[in-house]
Amino acid sequence: MSDFNMHEVVTRRMIVERSKKVFVAADSSKFDRDITVNIVTLDNIDYIVTDSNLNKSIINKFKKLKTNIILAED
């Protein structure tokens, strides 16, 4: 998970650290992009909800991680 605003990064890190479960909603265009500031690594995220346009190769990468991908239906 990433952000371009350093103030947001600090706040989001605190939220993740205090959470029992972490959910992220991100459309498929947000995957495989260069980022400015990393908030947390994928192993800190439990679920990512995204649209069904997510590339199959990215979905396959997540099968090796503890982060679960949930594809929203159109």
PDB file of C-alpha atoms in Angstrom:
ATOM      1  CA  MET A   1       0.000   0.000   0.000  1.00  0.00           C
ATOM      2  CA  SER A   2       1.402   3.379  -0.914  1.00  0.00           C
ATOM      3  CA  ASP A   3       0.677   7.076  -0.956  1.00  0.00           C
ATOM      4  CA  PHE A   4       2.205  10.252  -2.348  1.00  0.00           C
ATOM      5  CA  ASN A   5       1.489  12.390   0.731  1.00  0.00           C
ATOM      6  CA  MET A   6       3.902  11.875   3.659  1.00  0.00           C
ATOM      7  CA  HIS A   7       1.339  13.095   6.241  1.00  0.00           C
ATOM      8  CA  GLU A   8      -1.135  10.496   4.994  1.00  0.00           C
ATOM      9  CA  VAL A   9       1.553   7.797   5.166  1.00  0.00           C
ATOM     10  CA  VAL A  10       2.166   8.377   8.873  1.00  0.00           C
ATOM     11  CA  THR A  11      -1.555   8.280   9.657  1.00  0.00           C
ATOM     12  CA  ARG A  12      -2.189   5.169   7.560  1.00  0.00           C
ATOM     13  CA  ARG A  13       0.747   3.305   9.126  1.00  0.00           C
ATOM     14  CA  MET A  14      -0.680   3.973  12.592  1.00  0.00           C
ATOM     15  CA  ILE A  15      -4.093   2.733  11.502  1.00  0.00           C
ATOM     16  CA  VAL A  16      -2.644  -0.493  10.071  1.00  0.00           C
ATOM     17  CA  GLU A  17      -0.505  -1.121  13.165  1.00  0.00           C
ATOM     18  CA  ARG A  18      -3.585  -0.873  15.397  1.00  0.00           C
ATOM     19  CA  SER A  19      -5.879  -2.958  13.199  1.00  0.00           C
ATOM     20  CA  LYS A  20      -6.735  -6.616  13.696  1.00  0.00           C
ATOM     21  CA  LYS A  21      -7.562  -7.037  10.002  1.00  0.00           C
ATOM     22  CA  VAL A  22      -6.544  -4.784   7.131  1.00  0.00           C
ATOM     23  CA  PHE A  23      -8.737  -4.350   4.054  1.00  0.00           C
ATOM     24  CA  VAL A  24      -7.698  -2.302   1.033  1.00  0.00           C
ATOM     25  CA  ALA A  25      -9.993  -1.217  -1.799  1.00  0.00           C
ATOM     26  CA  ALA A  26      -8.061  -0.466  -4.988  1.00  0.00           C
ATOM     27  CA  ASP A  27      -9.064  -0.587  -8.632  1.00  0.00           C
ATOM     28  CA  SER A  28      -6.966  -2.751 -10.959  1.00  0.00           C
ATOM     29  CA  SER A  29      -5.074   0.251 -12.377  1.00  0.00           C
ATOM     30  CA  LYS A  30      -3.307   0.684  -9.008  1.00  0.00           C
ATOM     31  CA  PHE A  31      -1.398  -2.611  -9.254  1.00  0.00           C
ATOM     32  CA  ASP A  32       2.200  -2.934 -10.540  1.00  0.00           C
ATOM     33  CA  ARG A  33       2.864   0.813 -10.349  1.00  0.00           C
ATOM     34  CA  ASP A  34       5.929   2.653  -9.136  1.00  0.00           C
ATOM     35  CA  ILE A  35       5.259   4.248  -5.782  1.00  0.00           C
ATOM     36  CA  THR A  36       6.557   7.283  -3.995  1.00  0.00           C
ATOM     37  CA  VAL A  37       6.236   6.171  -0.358  1.00  0.00           C
ATOM     38  CA  ASN A  38       5.470   2.672   0.840  1.00  0.00           C
ATOM     39  CA  ILE A  39       3.023   2.559   3.755  1.00  0.00           C
ATOM     40  CA  VAL A  40       3.082  -1.164   4.526  1.00  0.00           C
ATOM     41  CA  THR A  41       4.139  -4.348   2.792  1.00  0.00           C
ATOM     42  CA  LEU A  42       1.643  -6.841   1.415  1.00  0.00           C
ATOM     43  CA  ASP A  43       2.180  -9.219   4.328  1.00  0.00           C
ATOM     44  CA  ASN A  44       0.490  -6.586   6.535  1.00  0.00           C
ATOM     45  CA  ILE A  45      -2.660  -6.576   4.372  1.00  0.00           C
ATOM     46  CA  ASP A  46      -5.266  -9.293   4.863  1.00  0.00           C
ATOM     47  CA  TYR A  47      -7.634  -8.539   1.975  1.00  0.00           C
ATOM     48  CA  ILE A  48      -7.587  -6.440  -1.184  1.00  0.00           C
ATOM     49  CA  VAL A  49     -10.892  -5.767  -2.922  1.00  0.00           C
ATOM     50  CA  THR A  50     -10.528  -4.815  -6.582  1.00  0.00           C
ATOM     51  CA  ASP A  51     -12.374  -4.891  -9.881  1.00  0.00           C
ATOM     52  CA  SER A  52     -12.447  -7.886 -12.201  1.00  0.00           C
ATOM     53  CA  ASN A  53     -10.038  -6.270 -14.703  1.00  0.00           C
ATOM     54  CA  LEU A  54      -7.036  -7.313 -12.608  1.00  0.00           C
ATOM     55  CA  ASN A  55      -4.446  -9.109 -14.731  1.00  0.00           C
ATOM     56  CA  LYS A  56      -4.409 -12.894 -14.211  1.00  0.00           C
ATOM     57  CA  SER A  57      -0.634 -12.906 -13.650  1.00  0.00           C
ATOM     58  CA  ILE A  58      -1.080 -10.529 -10.711  1.00  0.00           C
ATOM     59  CA  ILE A  59      -3.830 -12.721  -9.278  1.00  0.00           C
ATOM     60  CA  ASN A  60      -1.485 -15.703  -9.513  1.00  0.00           C
ATOM     61  CA  LYS A  61       1.238 -13.804  -7.624  1.00  0.00           C
ATOM     62  CA  PHE A  62      -1.167 -13.245  -4.748  1.00  0.00           C
ATOM     63  CA  LYS A  63      -1.880 -16.961  -4.451  1.00  0.00           C
ATOM     64  CA  LYS A  64       1.643 -17.274  -3.007  1.00  0.00           C
ATOM     65  CA  LEU A  65       1.004 -14.593  -0.368  1.00  0.00           C
ATOM     66  CA  LYS A  66      -1.183 -14.433   2.732  1.00  0.00           C
ATOM     67  CA  THR A  67      -3.022 -11.433   1.244  1.00  0.00           C
ATOM     68  CA  ASN A  68      -6.368 -12.474  -0.231  1.00  0.00           C
ATOM     69  CA  ILE A  69      -7.684 -10.883  -3.419  1.00  0.00           C
ATOM     70  CA  ILE A  70     -11.438 -10.350  -3.676  1.00  0.00           C
ATOM     71  CA  LEU A  71     -12.654  -9.542  -7.181  1.00  0.00           C
ATOM     72  CA  ALA A  72     -15.801  -7.436  -7.319  1.00  0.00           C
ATOM     73  CA  GLU A  73     -18.303  -8.446  -9.930  1.00  0.00           C
ATOM     74  CA  ASP A  74     -19.267  -6.012 -12.694  1.00  0.00           C
TER      75      ASP A  74
END
